[in-house]
Short mmCIF file of C-alpha atoms in Angstrom, two decimals:
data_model
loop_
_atom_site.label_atom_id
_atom_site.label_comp_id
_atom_site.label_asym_id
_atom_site.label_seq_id
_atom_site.Cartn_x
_atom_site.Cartn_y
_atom_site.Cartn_z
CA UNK A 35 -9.78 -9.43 132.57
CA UNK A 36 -12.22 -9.60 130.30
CA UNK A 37 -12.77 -8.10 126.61
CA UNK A 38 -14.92 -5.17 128.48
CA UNK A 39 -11.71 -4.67 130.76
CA UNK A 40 -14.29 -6.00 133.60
CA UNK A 41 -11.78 -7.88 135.68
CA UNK A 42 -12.89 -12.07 136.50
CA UNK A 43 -10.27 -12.48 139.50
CA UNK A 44 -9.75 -9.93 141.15
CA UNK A 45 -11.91 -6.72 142.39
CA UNK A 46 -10.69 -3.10 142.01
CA UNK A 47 -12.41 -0.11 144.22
CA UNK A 48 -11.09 3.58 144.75
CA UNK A 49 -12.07 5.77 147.65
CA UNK A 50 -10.95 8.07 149.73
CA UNK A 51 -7.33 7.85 148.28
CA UNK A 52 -7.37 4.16 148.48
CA UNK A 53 -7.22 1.48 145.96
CA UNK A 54 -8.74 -1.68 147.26
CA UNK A 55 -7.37 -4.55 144.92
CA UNK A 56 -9.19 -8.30 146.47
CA UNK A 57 -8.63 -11.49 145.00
CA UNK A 58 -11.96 -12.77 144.34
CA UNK A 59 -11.91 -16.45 143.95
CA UNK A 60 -13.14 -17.84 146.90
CA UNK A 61 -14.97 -20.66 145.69
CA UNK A 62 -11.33 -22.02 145.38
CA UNK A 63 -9.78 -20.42 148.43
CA UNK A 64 -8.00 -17.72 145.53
CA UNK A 65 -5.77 -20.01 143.85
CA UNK A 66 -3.38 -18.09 142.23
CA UNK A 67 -4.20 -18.26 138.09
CA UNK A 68 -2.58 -16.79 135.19
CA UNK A 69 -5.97 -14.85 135.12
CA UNK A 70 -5.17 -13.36 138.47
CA UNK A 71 -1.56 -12.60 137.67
CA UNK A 72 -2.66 -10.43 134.25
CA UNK A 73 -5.36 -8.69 136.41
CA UNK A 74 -3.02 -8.23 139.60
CA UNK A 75 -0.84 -7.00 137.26
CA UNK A 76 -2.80 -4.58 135.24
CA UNK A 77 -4.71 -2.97 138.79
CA UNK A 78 -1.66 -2.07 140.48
CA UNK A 79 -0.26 -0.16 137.38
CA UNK A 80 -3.58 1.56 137.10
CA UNK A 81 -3.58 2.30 140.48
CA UNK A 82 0.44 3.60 140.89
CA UNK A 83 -0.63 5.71 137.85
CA UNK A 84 -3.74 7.25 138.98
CA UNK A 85 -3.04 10.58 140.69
CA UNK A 86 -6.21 10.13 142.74
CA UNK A 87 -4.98 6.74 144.80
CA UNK A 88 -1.99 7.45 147.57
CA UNK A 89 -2.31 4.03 149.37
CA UNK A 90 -2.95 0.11 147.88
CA UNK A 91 -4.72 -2.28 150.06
CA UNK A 92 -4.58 -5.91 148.82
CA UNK A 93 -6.69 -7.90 150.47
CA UNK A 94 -9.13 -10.88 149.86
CA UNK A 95 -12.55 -11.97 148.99
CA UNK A 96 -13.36 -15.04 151.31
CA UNK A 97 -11.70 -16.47 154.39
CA UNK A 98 -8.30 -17.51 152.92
CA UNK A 99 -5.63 -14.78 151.32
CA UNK A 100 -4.66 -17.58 148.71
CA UNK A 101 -3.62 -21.01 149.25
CA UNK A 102 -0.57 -20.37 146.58
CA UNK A 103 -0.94 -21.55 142.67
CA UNK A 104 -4.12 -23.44 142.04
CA UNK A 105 -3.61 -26.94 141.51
CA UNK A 106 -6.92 -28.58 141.11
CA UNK A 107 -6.28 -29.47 137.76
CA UNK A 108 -3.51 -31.79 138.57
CA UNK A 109 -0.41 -29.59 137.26
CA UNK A 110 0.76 -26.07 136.23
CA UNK A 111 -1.35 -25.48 133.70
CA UNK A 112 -3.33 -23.04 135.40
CA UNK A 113 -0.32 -20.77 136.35
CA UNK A 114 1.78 -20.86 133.28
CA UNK A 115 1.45 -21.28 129.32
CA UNK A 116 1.46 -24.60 127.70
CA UNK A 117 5.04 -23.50 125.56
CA UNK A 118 6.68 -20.48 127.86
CA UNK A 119 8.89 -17.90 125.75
CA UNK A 120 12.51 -17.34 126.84
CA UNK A 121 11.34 -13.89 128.32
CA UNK A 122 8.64 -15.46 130.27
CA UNK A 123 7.98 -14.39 134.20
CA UNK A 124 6.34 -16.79 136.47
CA UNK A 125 3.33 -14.81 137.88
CA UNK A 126 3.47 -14.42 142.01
CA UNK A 127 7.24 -12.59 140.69
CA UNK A 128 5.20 -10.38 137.83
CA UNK A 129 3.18 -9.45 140.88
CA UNK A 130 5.53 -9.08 143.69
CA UNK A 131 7.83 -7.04 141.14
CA UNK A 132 5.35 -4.73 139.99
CA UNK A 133 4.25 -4.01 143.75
CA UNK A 134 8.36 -3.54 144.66
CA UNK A 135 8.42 -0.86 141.31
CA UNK A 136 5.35 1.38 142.89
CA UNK A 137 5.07 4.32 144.01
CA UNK A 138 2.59 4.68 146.16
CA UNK A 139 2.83 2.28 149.64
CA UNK A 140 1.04 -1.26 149.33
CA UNK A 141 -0.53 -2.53 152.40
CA UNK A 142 -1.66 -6.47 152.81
CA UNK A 143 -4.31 -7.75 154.80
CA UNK A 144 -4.41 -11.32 155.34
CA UNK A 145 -6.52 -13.42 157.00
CA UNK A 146 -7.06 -17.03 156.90
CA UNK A 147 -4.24 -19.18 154.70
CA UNK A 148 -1.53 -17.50 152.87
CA UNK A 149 0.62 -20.02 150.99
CA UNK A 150 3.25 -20.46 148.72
CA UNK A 151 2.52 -17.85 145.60
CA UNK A 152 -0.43 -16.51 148.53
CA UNK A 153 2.06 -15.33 150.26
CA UNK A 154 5.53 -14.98 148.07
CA UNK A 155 3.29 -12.53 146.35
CA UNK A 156 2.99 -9.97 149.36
CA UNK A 157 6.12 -10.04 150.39
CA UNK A 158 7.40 -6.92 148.54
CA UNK A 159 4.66 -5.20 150.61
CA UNK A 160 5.34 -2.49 152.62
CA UNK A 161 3.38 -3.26 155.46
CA UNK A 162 1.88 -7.41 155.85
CA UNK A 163 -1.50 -6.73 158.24
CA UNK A 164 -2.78 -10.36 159.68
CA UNK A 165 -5.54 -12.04 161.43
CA UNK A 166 -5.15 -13.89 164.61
CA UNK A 167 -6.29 -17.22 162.85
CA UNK A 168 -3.94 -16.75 159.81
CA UNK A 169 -1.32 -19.17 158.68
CA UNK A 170 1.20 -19.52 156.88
CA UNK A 171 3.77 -21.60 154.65
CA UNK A 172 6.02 -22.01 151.57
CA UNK A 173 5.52 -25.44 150.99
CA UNK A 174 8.17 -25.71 148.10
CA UNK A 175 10.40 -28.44 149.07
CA UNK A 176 7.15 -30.25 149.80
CA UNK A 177 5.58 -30.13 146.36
CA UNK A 178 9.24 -30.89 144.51
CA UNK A 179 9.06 -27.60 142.90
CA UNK A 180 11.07 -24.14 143.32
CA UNK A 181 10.38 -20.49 145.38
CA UNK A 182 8.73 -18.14 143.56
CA UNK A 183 7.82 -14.20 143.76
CA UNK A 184 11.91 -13.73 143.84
CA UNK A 185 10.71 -14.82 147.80
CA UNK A 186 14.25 -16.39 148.28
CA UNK A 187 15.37 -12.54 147.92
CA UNK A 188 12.69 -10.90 149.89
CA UNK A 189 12.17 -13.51 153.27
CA UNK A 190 16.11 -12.86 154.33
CA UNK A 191 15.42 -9.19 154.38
CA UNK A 192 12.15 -9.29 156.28
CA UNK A 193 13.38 -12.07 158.45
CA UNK A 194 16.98 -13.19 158.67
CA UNK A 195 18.65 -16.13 156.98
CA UNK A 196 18.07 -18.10 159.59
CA UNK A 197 14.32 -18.32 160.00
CA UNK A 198 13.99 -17.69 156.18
CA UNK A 199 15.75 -21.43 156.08
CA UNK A 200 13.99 -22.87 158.45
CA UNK A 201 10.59 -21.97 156.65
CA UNK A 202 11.60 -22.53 152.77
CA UNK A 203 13.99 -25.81 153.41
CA UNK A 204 10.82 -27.25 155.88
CA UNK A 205 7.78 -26.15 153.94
CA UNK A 206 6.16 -26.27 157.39
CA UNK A 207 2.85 -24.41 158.64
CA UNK A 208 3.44 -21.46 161.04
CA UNK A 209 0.91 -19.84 162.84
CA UNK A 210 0.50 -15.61 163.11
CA UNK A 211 2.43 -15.13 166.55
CA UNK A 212 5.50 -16.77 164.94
CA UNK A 213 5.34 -14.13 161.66
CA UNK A 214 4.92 -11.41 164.16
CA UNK A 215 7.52 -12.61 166.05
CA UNK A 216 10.05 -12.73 162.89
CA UNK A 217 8.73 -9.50 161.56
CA UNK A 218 6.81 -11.20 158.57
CA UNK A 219 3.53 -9.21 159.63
CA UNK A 220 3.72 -5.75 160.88
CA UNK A 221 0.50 -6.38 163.52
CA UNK A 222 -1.76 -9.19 164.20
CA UNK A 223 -5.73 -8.43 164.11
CA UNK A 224 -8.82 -10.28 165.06
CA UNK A 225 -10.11 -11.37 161.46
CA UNK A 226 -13.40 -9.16 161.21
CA UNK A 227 -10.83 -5.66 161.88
CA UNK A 228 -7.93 -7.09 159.82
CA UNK A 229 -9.06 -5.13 156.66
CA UNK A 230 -10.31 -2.11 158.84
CA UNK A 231 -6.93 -1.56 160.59
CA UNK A 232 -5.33 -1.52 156.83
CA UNK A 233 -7.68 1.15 156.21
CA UNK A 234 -6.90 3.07 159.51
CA UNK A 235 -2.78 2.50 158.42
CA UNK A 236 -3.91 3.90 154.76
CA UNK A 237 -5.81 6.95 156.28
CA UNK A 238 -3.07 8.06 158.54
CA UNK A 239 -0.84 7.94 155.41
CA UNK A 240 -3.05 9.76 153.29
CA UNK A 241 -3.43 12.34 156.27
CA UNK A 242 0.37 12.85 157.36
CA UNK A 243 2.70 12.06 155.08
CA UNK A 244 3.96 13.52 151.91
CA UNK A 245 2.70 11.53 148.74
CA UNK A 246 6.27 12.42 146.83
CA UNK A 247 8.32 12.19 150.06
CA UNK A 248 6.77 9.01 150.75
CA UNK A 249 7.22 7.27 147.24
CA UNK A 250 11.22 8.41 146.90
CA UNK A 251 11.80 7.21 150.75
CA UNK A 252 9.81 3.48 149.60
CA UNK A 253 12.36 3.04 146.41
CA UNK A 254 15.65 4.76 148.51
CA UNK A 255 14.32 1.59 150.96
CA UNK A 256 13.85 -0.63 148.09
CA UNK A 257 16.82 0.32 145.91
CA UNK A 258 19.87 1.63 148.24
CA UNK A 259 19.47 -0.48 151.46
CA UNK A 260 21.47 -3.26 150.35
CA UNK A 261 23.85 -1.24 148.55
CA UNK A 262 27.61 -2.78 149.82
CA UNK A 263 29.15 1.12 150.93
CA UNK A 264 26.71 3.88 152.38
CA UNK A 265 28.58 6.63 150.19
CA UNK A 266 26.05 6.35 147.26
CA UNK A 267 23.52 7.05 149.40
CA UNK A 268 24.93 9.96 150.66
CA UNK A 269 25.09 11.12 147.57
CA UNK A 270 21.64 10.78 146.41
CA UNK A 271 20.42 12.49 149.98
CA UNK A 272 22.94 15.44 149.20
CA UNK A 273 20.74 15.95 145.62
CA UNK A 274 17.64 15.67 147.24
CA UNK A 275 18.07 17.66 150.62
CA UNK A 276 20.39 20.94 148.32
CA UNK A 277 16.49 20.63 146.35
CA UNK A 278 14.47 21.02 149.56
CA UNK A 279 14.22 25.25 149.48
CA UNK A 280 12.05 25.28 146.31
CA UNK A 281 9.74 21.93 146.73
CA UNK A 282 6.22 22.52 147.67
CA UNK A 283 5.88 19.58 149.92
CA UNK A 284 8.66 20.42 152.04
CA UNK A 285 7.99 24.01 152.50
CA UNK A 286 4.22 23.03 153.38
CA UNK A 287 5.64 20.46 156.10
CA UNK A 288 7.07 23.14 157.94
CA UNK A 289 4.63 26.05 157.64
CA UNK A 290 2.28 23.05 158.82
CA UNK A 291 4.38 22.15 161.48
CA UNK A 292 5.54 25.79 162.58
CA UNK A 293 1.59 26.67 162.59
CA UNK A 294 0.50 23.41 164.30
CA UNK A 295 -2.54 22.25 161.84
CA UNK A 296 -2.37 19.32 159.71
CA UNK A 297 -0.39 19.48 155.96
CA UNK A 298 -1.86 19.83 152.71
CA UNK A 299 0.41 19.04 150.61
CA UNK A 300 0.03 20.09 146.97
CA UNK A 301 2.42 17.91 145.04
CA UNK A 302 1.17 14.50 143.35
CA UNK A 303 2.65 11.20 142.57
CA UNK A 304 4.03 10.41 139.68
CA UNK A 305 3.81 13.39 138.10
CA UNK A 306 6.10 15.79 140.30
CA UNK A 307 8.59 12.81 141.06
CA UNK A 308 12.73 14.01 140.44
CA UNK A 309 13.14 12.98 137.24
CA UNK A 310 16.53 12.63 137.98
CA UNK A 311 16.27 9.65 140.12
CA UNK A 312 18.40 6.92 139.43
CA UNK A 313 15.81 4.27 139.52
CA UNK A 314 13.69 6.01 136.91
CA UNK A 315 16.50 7.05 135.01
CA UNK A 316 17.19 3.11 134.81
CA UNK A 317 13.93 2.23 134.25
CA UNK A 318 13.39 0.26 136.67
CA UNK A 319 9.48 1.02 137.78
CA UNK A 320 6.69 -0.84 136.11
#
């Protein structure tokens, strides 16, 4: 981003209730930059914060989603600062963690290559979108260097340990049928609709859901699914459910329902959010 806050890397769009975030480097496939990482960065918080966006799309300018950090100038000097501070985070995890810490769902479409940081990147995602013709790899082992995007967390839970080591101890290609097939990608596109059938997802969101409902259920996913005992959980959907006589969004959702026409639901995201929740209690959102 530059000094006008114009961004260099990436594009940024809102309509409709969508913010369309594309990396726009395609004169290098989108090799993934410190450039791209700030600007990544800086769009999605704008984006969770603005009251007028209820769906992400990340998507690409281009053929390729990314082919991972960009390289061409022999080392890692485009991806990371020449003396890094103690507190420094590698930048597909700045990314990836500041799409896990929203609130409002994040849908990929990829097309082409998605490698390495191209794809460690999407994987906290809540929906992965692909083309017929995309690819994919994390090409670590292959390179001598180490996972990134806290991937080694994320793959297991989208995948299984098993196909998760096949893929990061190989570094091999793998075509879109096998990520369908391990539940990497949600649903496999020719390349021209890829983007459109994101949109379609994003619409039917904006249409049916609640935007509160929907950003507590995405961090109860994201924050309480791996919890060891399901008694904390319990817990948490006791609070919420002893709230539900005196929240807008759930009496609209059965008035709706009872009088068979499509919701309007009248609270927003962040701002009428339970304070109370443990993960914003903690902190833990960007």
């Amino acid at each position: 981003m530059d000094s006008s806050g114009t961004y260099s890397a990436i594009t940024y769009a809102v309509a409709e209730g969508i913010a369309t975030l594309c990396l726009n480097r395609p004169e290098a496939r989108n090799g993934y930059t410190l450039a791209m990482a700030h600007e990544l960065e800086h769009a999605l918080s704008t984006a969770d914060a603005d009251p007028d966006v209820a769906v992400v799309v990340l998507s690409c300018v281009g053929r390729d989603f990314s082919v991972g950090a960009d390289l061409s100038g022999g080392g890692f000097d485009a991806i990371m600062p020449a003396s890094p501070a103690g507190d420094w985070q590698e930048p597909a995890g700045r990314c990836s963690k500041t799409i896990f810490g929203l609130n409002k769902p994040v849908i990929a479409a990829l097309r082409g290559v998605s490698v390495g940081g191209g794809i460690t990147i999407t994987l906290s995602c809540d929906f992965r979108l692909a083309a017929h013709d995309s690819r994919f790899s994390f090409p670590f082992s292959r390179r001598g260097i180490f996972p990134e995007g806290a991937s080694v967390w994320y793959l297991p839970r989208l995948v299984g340990m098993s196909r998760a080591t096949d893929w990061m101890l190989t570094g091999r290609l793998f075509d879109a049928q096998e990520a369908l097939d391990a539940g990497l990608v949600t649903s496999l596109h020719p390349p021209e609709d890829v983007l459109e059938a994101a949109y379609s997802l994003a619409r039917d969101i904006i249409a049916n859901t609640s935007a509160v409902s929907t950003a507590v259920i995405k961090q109860m996913l994201n924050h309480l699914s791996g919890l060891d005992s399901p008694l904390p959980v319990h817990a948490l959907d006791s609070k919420l459910i002893a709230g539900l006589p005196g929240h807008g969004d759930a009496v609209e959702g059965v008035t709706s329902f009872l009088e068979k026409r499509p919701p309007r639901f009248p609270l927003q995201v962040p701002q009428d959010l339970p304070p109370w929740l443990p993960w914003l209690e903690a902190g833990q959102t960007p």
